[in-house]
Amino acid sequence: MIMFIFFRLRVVFFCLVFLFSFDVAQADKDICRGSKTENILLKCRQQEYEKSEAMLKSLMDSLSVRYEKEEPKQFQLLNDSQSKWLLYREAECLLTTFESSFGSAYADYKLDCLNKLNLKRIEDLILLQSSP
């Protein structure tokens, strides 16, 4: 039991460190906007997306471990929710980037959309993680 509590505290600490370094509250501020070339912009977007994907995976892994042992039904609901959320995220980004889908900046817009939605999901999962 002590190991589980220690593991949970480590995950919460990691999430807080990530939030303060990534600043989810400032997701509207585009740190990649000042990029000098399209290639630099795309690389920046890719890095931001990869950071948010890693955090999302970490939170899902943590919640999965917790629920699989404590609440198998909630574990299944979490997995179902995440699967449906991933479908929503993809559809939402296809919709919002449709106008640019044949342009040279499409990858930039799509990564930006995916990243923003990831950050919103991260906020939701952190709230879920901190609930009893």
mmCIF file of N, CA and C in Angstrom:
data_model
loop_
_atom_site.group_PDB
_atom_site.id
_atom_site.type_symbol
_atom_site.label_atom_id
_atom_site.label_comp_id
_atom_site.label_asym_id
_atom_site.label_seq_id
_atom_site.Cartn_x
_atom_site.Cartn_y
_atom_site.Cartn_z
ATOM 1 N N MET A 1 0.811 -1.183 0.000
ATOM 2 C CA MET A 1 0.000 0.000 0.000
ATOM 3 C C MET A 1 0.863 1.259 0.000
ATOM 4 N N ILE A 2 1.931 1.232 0.790
ATOM 5 C CA ILE A 2 2.817 2.396 0.851
ATOM 6 C C ILE A 2 3.463 2.631 -0.504
ATOM 7 N N MET A 3 3.830 1.555 -1.189
ATOM 8 C CA MET A 3 4.439 1.697 -2.523
ATOM 9 C C MET A 3 3.454 2.326 -3.500
ATOM 10 N N PHE A 4 2.196 1.944 -3.406
ATOM 11 C CA PHE A 4 1.188 2.506 -4.301
ATOM 12 C C PHE A 4 1.022 3.999 -4.035
ATOM 13 N N ILE A 5 0.962 4.372 -2.762
ATOM 14 C CA ILE A 5 0.829 5.788 -2.414
ATOM 15 C C ILE A 5 2.050 6.561 -2.897
ATOM 16 N N PHE A 6 3.234 5.995 -2.689
ATOM 17 C CA PHE A 6 4.465 6.633 -3.160
ATOM 18 C C PHE A 6 4.431 6.795 -4.673
ATOM 19 N N PHE A 7 4.007 5.751 -5.390
ATOM 20 C CA PHE A 7 3.910 5.816 -6.857
ATOM 21 C C PHE A 7 2.929 6.909 -7.269
ATOM 22 N N ARG A 8 1.805 6.970 -6.606
ATOM 23 C CA ARG A 8 0.788 7.970 -6.935
ATOM 24 C C ARG A 8 1.303 9.392 -6.689
ATOM 25 N N LEU A 9 2.015 9.576 -5.580
ATOM 26 C CA LEU A 9 2.583 10.888 -5.295
ATOM 27 C C LEU A 9 3.632 11.276 -6.332
ATOM 28 N N ARG A 10 4.421 10.311 -6.776
ATOM 29 C CA ARG A 10 5.424 10.590 -7.810
ATOM 30 C C ARG A 10 4.748 11.028 -9.104
ATOM 31 N N VAL A 11 3.665 10.383 -9.462
ATOM 32 C CA VAL A 11 2.956 10.729 -10.698
ATOM 33 C C VAL A 11 2.349 12.123 -10.582
ATOM 34 N N VAL A 12 1.737 12.415 -9.442
ATOM 35 C CA VAL A 12 1.159 13.749 -9.238
ATOM 36 C C VAL A 12 2.258 14.800 -9.289
ATOM 37 N N PHE A 13 3.404 14.524 -8.648
ATOM 38 C CA PHE A 13 4.526 15.455 -8.684
ATOM 39 C C PHE A 13 4.997 15.670 -10.117
ATOM 40 N N PHE A 14 5.138 14.579 -10.875
ATOM 41 C CA PHE A 14 5.555 14.676 -12.281
ATOM 42 C C PHE A 14 4.567 15.530 -13.072
ATOM 43 N N CYS A 15 3.295 15.331 -12.829
ATOM 44 C CA CYS A 15 2.269 16.102 -13.545
ATOM 45 C C CYS A 15 2.372 17.588 -13.213
ATOM 46 N N LEU A 16 2.585 17.891 -11.943
ATOM 47 C CA LEU A 16 2.701 19.291 -11.552
ATOM 48 C C LEU A 16 3.947 19.934 -12.146
ATOM 49 N N VAL A 17 5.052 19.217 -12.140
ATOM 50 C CA VAL A 17 6.276 19.737 -12.749
ATOM 51 C C VAL A 17 6.041 19.990 -14.230
ATOM 52 N N PHE A 18 5.391 19.045 -14.886
ATOM 53 C CA PHE A 18 5.097 19.198 -16.306
ATOM 54 C C PHE A 18 4.213 20.417 -16.543
ATOM 55 N N LEU A 19 3.194 20.570 -15.751
ATOM 56 C CA LEU A 19 2.276 21.693 -15.939
ATOM 57 C C LEU A 19 2.982 23.030 -15.752
ATOM 58 N N PHE A 20 3.832 23.110 -14.742
ATOM 59 C CA PHE A 20 4.525 24.370 -14.520
ATOM 60 C C PHE A 20 5.557 24.653 -15.596
ATOM 61 N N SER A 21 6.162 23.599 -16.151
ATOM 62 C CA SER A 21 7.141 23.836 -17.206
ATOM 63 C C SER A 21 6.460 24.038 -18.553
ATOM 64 N N PHE A 22 5.330 23.403 -18.744
ATOM 65 C CA PHE A 22 4.632 23.477 -20.027
ATOM 66 C C PHE A 22 3.575 24.561 -20.017
ATOM 67 N N ASP A 23 3.050 24.868 -18.848
ATOM 68 C CA ASP A 23 2.055 25.901 -18.623
ATOM 69 C C ASP A 23 0.817 25.704 -19.491
ATOM 70 N N VAL A 24 0.041 24.703 -19.129
ATOM 71 C CA VAL A 24 -1.188 24.388 -19.855
ATOM 72 C C VAL A 24 -2.120 25.589 -19.891
ATOM 73 N N ALA A 25 -2.113 26.383 -18.850
ATOM 74 C CA ALA A 25 -2.994 27.552 -18.806
ATOM 75 C C ALA A 25 -2.675 28.542 -19.912
ATOM 76 N N GLN A 26 -1.454 28.491 -20.425
ATOM 77 C CA GLN A 26 -1.065 29.403 -21.487
ATOM 78 C C GLN A 26 -1.016 28.695 -22.847
ATOM 79 N N ALA A 27 -1.849 27.677 -23.013
ATOM 80 C CA ALA A 27 -1.847 26.908 -24.257
ATOM 81 C C ALA A 27 -2.165 27.784 -25.467
ATOM 82 N N ASP A 28 -2.881 28.895 -25.235
ATOM 83 C CA ASP A 28 -3.216 29.793 -26.333
ATOM 84 C C ASP A 28 -2.004 30.579 -26.810
ATOM 85 N N LYS A 29 -0.984 30.710 -25.955
ATOM 86 C CA LYS A 29 0.237 31.395 -26.366
ATOM 87 C C LYS A 29 1.055 30.431 -27.212
ATOM 88 N N ASP A 30 1.353 30.828 -28.399
ATOM 89 C CA ASP A 30 2.013 29.956 -29.363
ATOM 90 C C ASP A 30 3.519 30.185 -29.321
ATOM 91 N N ILE A 31 4.244 29.269 -28.660
ATOM 92 C CA ILE A 31 5.693 29.437 -28.552
ATOM 93 C C ILE A 31 6.409 29.185 -29.869
ATOM 94 N N CYS A 32 5.728 28.572 -30.807
ATOM 95 C CA CYS A 32 6.347 28.269 -32.104
ATOM 96 C C CYS A 32 6.148 29.409 -33.111
ATOM 97 N N ARG A 33 5.277 30.335 -32.808
ATOM 98 C CA ARG A 33 4.900 31.379 -33.765
ATOM 99 C C ARG A 33 6.085 32.202 -34.275
ATOM 100 N N GLY A 34 7.089 32.408 -33.461
ATOM 101 C CA GLY A 34 8.219 33.229 -33.869
ATOM 102 C C GLY A 34 9.242 32.508 -34.732
ATOM 103 N N SER A 35 8.957 31.290 -35.127
ATOM 104 C CA SER A 35 9.906 30.518 -35.935
ATOM 105 C C SER A 35 10.201 31.234 -37.241
ATOM 106 N N LYS A 36 11.471 31.204 -37.644
ATOM 107 C CA LYS A 36 11.912 31.975 -38.813
ATOM 108 C C LYS A 36 11.608 31.298 -40.147
ATOM 109 N N THR A 37 11.517 29.964 -40.147
ATOM 110 C CA THR A 37 11.206 29.265 -41.396
ATOM 111 C C THR A 37 10.090 28.249 -41.146
ATOM 112 N N GLU A 38 9.502 27.774 -42.208
ATOM 113 C CA GLU A 38 8.437 26.784 -42.097
ATOM 114 C C GLU A 38 8.965 25.480 -41.503
ATOM 115 N N ASN A 39 10.193 25.113 -41.867
ATOM 116 C CA ASN A 39 10.782 23.883 -41.318
ATOM 117 C C ASN A 39 11.013 23.991 -39.812
ATOM 118 N N ILE A 40 11.480 25.131 -39.356
ATOM 119 C CA ILE A 40 11.691 25.340 -37.917
ATOM 120 C C ILE A 40 10.349 25.332 -37.197
ATOM 121 N N LEU A 41 9.357 25.951 -37.790
ATOM 122 C CA LEU A 41 8.014 25.969 -37.217
ATOM 123 C C LEU A 41 7.475 24.544 -37.077
ATOM 124 N N LEU A 42 7.611 23.767 -38.123
ATOM 125 C CA LEU A 42 7.112 22.394 -38.105
ATOM 126 C C LEU A 42 7.848 21.561 -37.054
ATOM 127 N N LYS A 43 9.154 21.746 -36.945
ATOM 128 C CA LYS A 43 9.926 21.017 -35.946
ATOM 129 C C LYS A 43 9.477 21.402 -34.536
ATOM 130 N N CYS A 44 9.237 22.675 -34.320
ATOM 131 C CA CYS A 44 8.747 23.152 -33.027
ATOM 132 C C CYS A 44 7.389 22.527 -32.715
ATOM 133 N N ARG A 45 6.488 22.546 -33.673
ATOM 134 C CA ARG A 45 5.153 21.955 -33.482
ATOM 135 C C ARG A 45 5.266 20.465 -33.144
ATOM 136 N N GLN A 46 6.159 19.786 -33.853
ATOM 137 C CA GLN A 46 6.350 18.349 -33.625
ATOM 138 C C GLN A 46 6.856 18.099 -32.207
ATOM 139 N N GLN A 47 7.780 18.906 -31.747
ATOM 140 C CA GLN A 47 8.321 18.744 -30.393
ATOM 141 C C GLN A 47 7.248 19.004 -29.339
ATOM 142 N N GLU A 48 6.453 20.039 -29.523
ATOM 143 C CA GLU A 48 5.380 20.338 -28.577
ATOM 144 C C GLU A 48 4.343 19.216 -28.556
ATOM 145 N N TYR A 49 4.026 18.708 -29.724
ATOM 146 C CA TYR A 49 3.073 17.598 -29.817
ATOM 147 C C TYR A 49 3.627 16.353 -29.118
ATOM 148 N N GLU A 50 4.890 16.052 -29.334
ATOM 149 C CA GLU A 50 5.506 14.880 -28.709
ATOM 150 C C GLU A 50 5.526 15.012 -27.184
ATOM 151 N N LYS A 51 5.765 16.214 -26.680
ATOM 152 C CA LYS A 51 5.724 16.449 -25.229
ATOM 153 C C LYS A 51 4.328 16.160 -24.681
ATOM 154 N N SER A 52 3.321 16.687 -25.361
ATOM 155 C CA SER A 52 1.959 16.483 -24.861
ATOM 156 C C SER A 52 1.533 15.022 -24.992
ATOM 157 N N GLU A 53 1.982 14.344 -26.035
ATOM 158 C CA GLU A 53 1.681 12.913 -26.194
ATOM 159 C C GLU A 53 2.322 12.101 -25.071
ATOM 160 N N ALA A 54 3.561 12.430 -24.722
ATOM 161 C CA ALA A 54 4.262 11.710 -23.656
ATOM 162 C C ALA A 54 3.538 11.912 -22.323
ATOM 163 N N MET A 55 3.108 13.128 -22.059
ATOM 164 C CA MET A 55 2.399 13.405 -20.816
ATOM 165 C C MET A 55 1.056 12.684 -20.789
ATOM 166 N N LEU A 56 0.367 12.703 -21.893
ATOM 167 C CA LEU A 56 -0.916 12.012 -22.006
ATOM 168 C C LEU A 56 -0.731 10.517 -21.740
ATOM 169 N N LYS A 57 0.288 9.935 -22.339
ATOM 170 C CA LYS A 57 0.569 8.511 -22.140
ATOM 171 C C LYS A 57 0.908 8.216 -20.691
ATOM 172 N N SER A 58 1.710 9.071 -20.087
ATOM 173 C CA SER A 58 2.092 8.880 -18.685
ATOM 174 C C SER A 58 0.869 8.909 -17.776
ATOM 175 N N LEU A 59 -0.002 9.863 -18.006
ATOM 176 C CA LEU A 59 -1.220 9.957 -17.188
ATOM 177 C C LEU A 59 -2.124 8.752 -17.402
ATOM 178 N N MET A 60 -2.293 8.342 -18.640
ATOM 179 C CA MET A 60 -3.129 7.174 -18.922
ATOM 180 C C MET A 60 -2.535 5.922 -18.282
ATOM 181 N N ASP A 61 -1.230 5.761 -18.355
ATOM 182 C CA ASP A 61 -0.584 4.600 -17.738
ATOM 183 C C ASP A 61 -0.807 4.603 -16.232
ATOM 184 N N SER A 62 -0.646 5.756 -15.624
ATOM 185 C CA SER A 62 -0.826 5.881 -14.180
ATOM 186 C C SER A 62 -2.264 5.563 -13.771
ATOM 187 N N LEU A 63 -3.202 6.139 -14.488
ATOM 188 C CA LEU A 63 -4.612 5.876 -14.178
ATOM 189 C C LEU A 63 -4.974 4.418 -14.440
ATOM 190 N N SER A 64 -4.425 3.855 -15.488
ATOM 191 C CA SER A 64 -4.701 2.451 -15.807
ATOM 192 C C SER A 64 -4.212 1.533 -14.694
ATOM 193 N N VAL A 65 -3.007 1.775 -14.209
ATOM 194 C CA VAL A 65 -2.465 0.965 -13.118
ATOM 195 C C VAL A 65 -3.366 1.087 -11.895
ATOM 196 N N ARG A 66 -3.745 2.306 -11.595
ATOM 197 C CA ARG A 66 -4.594 2.549 -10.428
ATOM 198 C C ARG A 66 -5.942 1.844 -10.555
ATOM 199 N N TYR A 67 -6.612 2.036 -11.673
ATOM 200 C CA TYR A 67 -7.959 1.493 -11.819
ATOM 201 C C TYR A 67 -7.983 -0.001 -12.085
ATOM 202 N N GLU A 68 -6.992 -0.500 -12.754
ATOM 203 C CA GLU A 68 -6.975 -1.939 -13.045
ATOM 204 C C GLU A 68 -6.958 -2.738 -11.747
ATOM 205 N N LYS A 69 -6.246 -2.226 -10.746
ATOM 206 C CA LYS A 69 -6.169 -2.922 -9.460
ATOM 207 C C LYS A 69 -7.360 -2.605 -8.564
ATOM 208 N N GLU A 70 -7.734 -1.338 -8.494
ATOM 209 C CA GLU A 70 -8.745 -0.901 -7.537
ATOM 210 C C GLU A 70 -10.176 -1.000 -8.071
ATOM 211 N N GLU A 71 -10.367 -0.638 -9.320
ATOM 212 C CA GLU A 71 -11.711 -0.530 -9.891
ATOM 213 C C GLU A 71 -11.726 -1.041 -11.335
ATOM 214 N N PRO A 72 -11.843 -2.335 -11.538
ATOM 215 C CA PRO A 72 -11.805 -2.878 -12.903
ATOM 216 C C PRO A 72 -12.857 -2.264 -13.844
ATOM 217 N N LYS A 73 -14.028 -1.958 -13.321
ATOM 218 C CA LYS A 73 -15.063 -1.342 -14.162
ATOM 219 C C LYS A 73 -14.626 0.056 -14.605
ATOM 220 N N GLN A 74 -14.052 0.804 -13.687
ATOM 221 C CA GLN A 74 -13.568 2.140 -14.028
ATOM 222 C C GLN A 74 -12.395 2.052 -15.001
ATOM 223 N N PHE A 75 -11.593 1.008 -14.881
ATOM 224 C CA PHE A 75 -10.499 0.777 -15.818
ATOM 225 C C PHE A 75 -11.048 0.627 -17.241
ATOM 226 N N GLN A 76 -12.104 -0.158 -17.385
ATOM 227 C CA GLN A 76 -12.721 -0.345 -18.699
ATOM 228 C C GLN A 76 -13.326 0.959 -19.215
ATOM 229 N N LEU A 77 -13.980 1.701 -18.328
ATOM 230 C CA LEU A 77 -14.564 2.990 -18.718
ATOM 231 C C LEU A 77 -13.480 3.975 -19.154
ATOM 232 N N LEU A 78 -12.352 3.975 -18.451
ATOM 233 C CA LEU A 78 -11.240 4.853 -18.820
ATOM 234 C C LEU A 78 -10.726 4.518 -20.218
ATOM 235 N N ASN A 79 -10.540 3.235 -20.471
ATOM 236 C CA ASN A 79 -10.057 2.817 -21.791
ATOM 237 C C ASN A 79 -11.054 3.144 -22.899
ATOM 238 N N ASP A 80 -12.334 2.918 -22.630
ATOM 239 C CA ASP A 80 -13.369 3.257 -23.614
ATOM 240 C C ASP A 80 -13.383 4.768 -23.868
ATOM 241 N N SER A 81 -13.299 5.528 -22.790
ATOM 242 C CA SER A 81 -13.299 6.984 -22.905
ATOM 243 C C SER A 81 -12.110 7.467 -23.732
ATOM 244 N N GLN A 82 -10.937 6.913 -23.459
ATOM 245 C CA GLN A 82 -9.747 7.339 -24.192
ATOM 246 C C GLN A 82 -9.839 6.974 -25.667
ATOM 247 N N SER A 83 -10.336 5.796 -25.965
ATOM 248 C CA SER A 83 -10.498 5.386 -27.372
ATOM 249 C C SER A 83 -11.432 6.339 -28.109
ATOM 250 N N LYS A 84 -12.529 6.677 -27.468
ATOM 251 C CA LYS A 84 -13.492 7.591 -28.092
ATOM 252 C C LYS A 84 -12.939 9.007 -28.178
ATOM 253 N N TRP A 85 -12.180 9.407 -27.161
ATOM 254 C CA TRP A 85 -11.575 10.734 -27.198
ATOM 255 C C TRP A 85 -10.572 10.838 -28.345
ATOM 256 N N LEU A 86 -9.792 9.790 -28.576
ATOM 257 C CA LEU A 86 -8.824 9.801 -29.684
ATOM 258 C C LEU A 86 -9.534 9.950 -31.033
ATOM 259 N N LEU A 87 -10.676 9.282 -31.178
ATOM 260 C CA LEU A 87 -11.470 9.433 -32.410
ATOM 261 C C LEU A 87 -11.991 10.863 -32.531
ATOM 262 N N TYR A 88 -12.480 11.407 -31.416
ATOM 263 C CA TYR A 88 -12.950 12.798 -31.416
ATOM 264 C C TYR A 88 -11.819 13.748 -31.805
ATOM 265 N N ARG A 89 -10.655 13.562 -31.171
ATOM 266 C CA ARG A 89 -9.512 14.452 -31.438
ATOM 267 C C ARG A 89 -9.159 14.454 -32.924
ATOM 268 N N GLU A 90 -9.108 13.286 -33.509
ATOM 269 C CA GLU A 90 -8.761 13.186 -34.935
ATOM 270 C C GLU A 90 -9.820 13.864 -35.800
ATOM 271 N N ALA A 91 -11.085 13.596 -35.510
ATOM 272 C CA ALA A 91 -12.172 14.192 -36.292
ATOM 273 C C ALA A 91 -12.208 15.710 -36.130
ATOM 274 N N GLU A 92 -12.022 16.184 -34.920
ATOM 275 C CA GLU A 92 -12.037 17.620 -34.653
ATOM 276 C C GLU A 92 -10.914 18.333 -35.404
ATOM 277 N N CYS A 93 -9.728 17.723 -35.396
ATOM 278 C CA CYS A 93 -8.606 18.354 -36.095
ATOM 279 C C CYS A 93 -8.767 18.284 -37.610
ATOM 280 N N LEU A 94 -9.371 17.229 -38.097
ATOM 281 C CA LEU A 94 -9.663 17.174 -39.540
ATOM 282 C C LEU A 94 -10.648 18.272 -39.927
ATOM 283 N N LEU A 95 -11.640 18.478 -39.087
ATOM 284 C CA LEU A 95 -12.637 19.515 -39.350
ATOM 285 C C LEU A 95 -12.017 20.914 -39.294
ATOM 286 N N THR A 96 -11.283 21.191 -38.224
ATOM 287 C CA THR A 96 -10.768 22.551 -38.054
ATOM 288 C C THR A 96 -9.617 22.891 -38.992
ATOM 289 N N THR A 97 -8.970 21.897 -39.548
ATOM 290 C CA THR A 97 -7.859 22.162 -40.474
ATOM 291 C C THR A 97 -8.243 21.889 -41.922
ATOM 292 N N PHE A 98 -9.520 21.659 -42.160
ATOM 293 C CA PHE A 98 -9.968 21.280 -43.501
ATOM 294 C C PHE A 98 -9.554 22.285 -44.575
ATOM 295 N N GLU A 99 -9.728 23.553 -44.280
ATOM 296 C CA GLU A 99 -9.424 24.592 -45.267
ATOM 297 C C GLU A 99 -7.958 24.592 -45.685
ATOM 298 N N SER A 100 -7.098 24.123 -44.812
ATOM 299 C CA SER A 100 -5.666 24.118 -45.132
ATOM 300 C C SER A 100 -5.165 22.751 -45.565
ATOM 301 N N SER A 101 -6.055 21.793 -45.722
ATOM 302 C CA SER A 101 -5.635 20.407 -45.949
ATOM 303 C C SER A 101 -4.821 20.192 -47.224
ATOM 304 N N PHE A 102 -4.886 21.106 -48.165
ATOM 305 C CA PHE A 102 -4.103 20.955 -49.392
ATOM 306 C C PHE A 102 -2.975 21.980 -49.480
ATOM 307 N N GLY A 103 -2.785 22.732 -48.400
ATOM 308 C CA GLY A 103 -1.737 23.751 -48.393
ATOM 309 C C GLY A 103 -0.440 23.241 -47.793
ATOM 310 N N SER A 104 0.576 24.029 -47.943
ATOM 311 C CA SER A 104 1.895 23.624 -47.454
ATOM 312 C C SER A 104 2.001 23.675 -45.934
ATOM 313 N N ALA A 105 1.116 24.389 -45.275
ATOM 314 C CA ALA A 105 1.182 24.517 -43.820
ATOM 315 C C ALA A 105 0.234 23.559 -43.097
ATOM 316 N N TYR A 106 -0.337 22.623 -43.827
ATOM 317 C CA TYR A 106 -1.317 21.712 -43.228
ATOM 318 C C TYR A 106 -0.749 20.971 -42.013
ATOM 319 N N ALA A 107 0.441 20.416 -42.130
ATOM 320 C CA ALA A 107 1.034 19.653 -41.019
ATOM 321 C C ALA A 107 1.184 20.544 -39.782
ATOM 322 N N ASP A 108 1.556 21.780 -39.989
ATOM 323 C CA ASP A 108 1.692 22.737 -38.889
ATOM 324 C C ASP A 108 0.351 22.921 -38.178
ATOM 325 N N TYR A 109 -0.697 23.194 -38.938
ATOM 326 C CA TYR A 109 -2.016 23.414 -38.353
ATOM 327 C C TYR A 109 -2.534 22.155 -37.646
ATOM 328 N N LYS A 110 -2.316 21.003 -38.255
ATOM 329 C CA LYS A 110 -2.803 19.746 -37.672
ATOM 330 C C LYS A 110 -2.079 19.446 -36.361
ATOM 331 N N LEU A 111 -0.752 19.574 -36.339
ATOM 332 C CA LEU A 111 -0.007 19.337 -35.101
ATOM 333 C C LEU A 111 -0.423 20.310 -34.007
ATOM 334 N N ASP A 112 -0.648 21.558 -34.382
ATOM 335 C CA ASP A 112 -1.089 22.551 -33.415
ATOM 336 C C ASP A 112 -2.445 22.164 -32.827
ATOM 337 N N CYS A 113 -3.340 21.725 -33.658
ATOM 338 C CA CYS A 113 -4.660 21.298 -33.202
ATOM 339 C C CYS A 113 -4.547 20.086 -32.274
ATOM 340 N N LEU A 114 -3.786 19.082 -32.692
ATOM 341 C CA LEU A 114 -3.620 17.882 -31.878
ATOM 342 C C LEU A 114 -3.023 18.228 -30.516
ATOM 343 N N ASN A 115 -2.032 19.094 -30.521
ATOM 344 C CA ASN A 115 -1.386 19.495 -29.281
ATOM 345 C C ASN A 115 -2.354 20.219 -28.353
ATOM 346 N N LYS A 116 -3.122 21.154 -28.873
ATOM 347 C CA LYS A 116 -4.075 21.903 -28.044
ATOM 348 C C LYS A 116 -5.123 20.982 -27.422
ATOM 349 N N LEU A 117 -5.609 20.037 -28.207
ATOM 350 C CA LEU A 117 -6.587 19.096 -27.659
ATOM 351 C C LEU A 117 -5.941 18.165 -26.637
ATOM 352 N N ASN A 118 -4.698 17.777 -26.878
ATOM 353 C CA ASN A 118 -3.979 16.967 -25.892
ATOM 354 C C ASN A 118 -3.870 17.704 -24.565
ATOM 355 N N LEU A 119 -3.549 18.985 -24.624
ATOM 356 C CA LEU A 119 -3.403 19.768 -23.395
ATOM 357 C C LEU A 119 -4.715 19.841 -22.621
ATOM 358 N N LYS A 120 -5.820 19.954 -23.337
ATOM 359 C CA LYS A 120 -7.128 19.959 -22.667
ATOM 360 C C LYS A 120 -7.404 18.603 -22.019
ATOM 361 N N ARG A 121 -7.057 17.539 -22.722
ATOM 362 C CA ARG A 121 -7.262 16.188 -22.177
ATOM 363 C C ARG A 121 -6.368 15.958 -20.959
ATOM 364 N N ILE A 122 -5.151 16.460 -21.012
ATOM 365 C CA ILE A 122 -4.236 16.343 -19.878
ATOM 366 C C ILE A 122 -4.841 17.002 -18.645
ATOM 367 N N GLU A 123 -5.404 18.177 -18.805
ATOM 368 C CA GLU A 123 -6.061 18.856 -17.681
ATOM 369 C C GLU A 123 -7.159 17.974 -17.094
ATOM 370 N N ASP A 124 -7.974 17.388 -17.961
ATOM 371 C CA ASP A 124 -9.064 16.535 -17.509
ATOM 372 C C ASP A 124 -8.540 15.304 -16.767
ATOM 373 N N LEU A 125 -7.500 14.695 -17.295
ATOM 374 C CA LEU A 125 -6.952 13.488 -16.657
ATOM 375 C C LEU A 125 -6.279 13.807 -15.324
ATOM 376 N N ILE A 126 -5.676 14.968 -15.216
ATOM 377 C CA ILE A 126 -5.073 15.361 -13.937
ATOM 378 C C ILE A 126 -6.165 15.539 -12.889
ATOM 379 N N LEU A 127 -7.279 16.123 -13.280
ATOM 380 C CA LEU A 127 -8.404 16.262 -12.353
ATOM 381 C C LEU A 127 -8.919 14.882 -11.933
ATOM 382 N N LEU A 128 -9.013 13.985 -12.894
ATOM 383 C CA LEU A 128 -9.461 12.627 -12.591
ATOM 384 C C LEU A 128 -8.479 11.932 -11.663
ATOM 385 N N GLN A 129 -7.202 12.117 -11.910
ATOM 386 C CA GLN A 129 -6.164 11.493 -11.090
ATOM 387 C C GLN A 129 -6.195 11.999 -9.658
ATOM 388 N N SER A 130 -6.504 13.249 -9.489
ATOM 389 C CA SER A 130 -6.482 13.824 -8.137
ATOM 390 C C SER A 130 -7.781 13.559 -7.375
ATOM 391 N N SER A 131 -8.773 13.011 -8.048
ATOM 392 C CA SER A 131 -10.036 12.714 -7.341
ATOM 393 C C SER A 131 -9.894 11.394 -6.582
ATOM 394 N N PRO A 132 -10.653 11.266 -5.509
ATOM 395 C CA PRO A 132 -10.547 10.040 -4.686
ATOM 396 C C PRO A 132 -11.041 8.807 -5.401
#
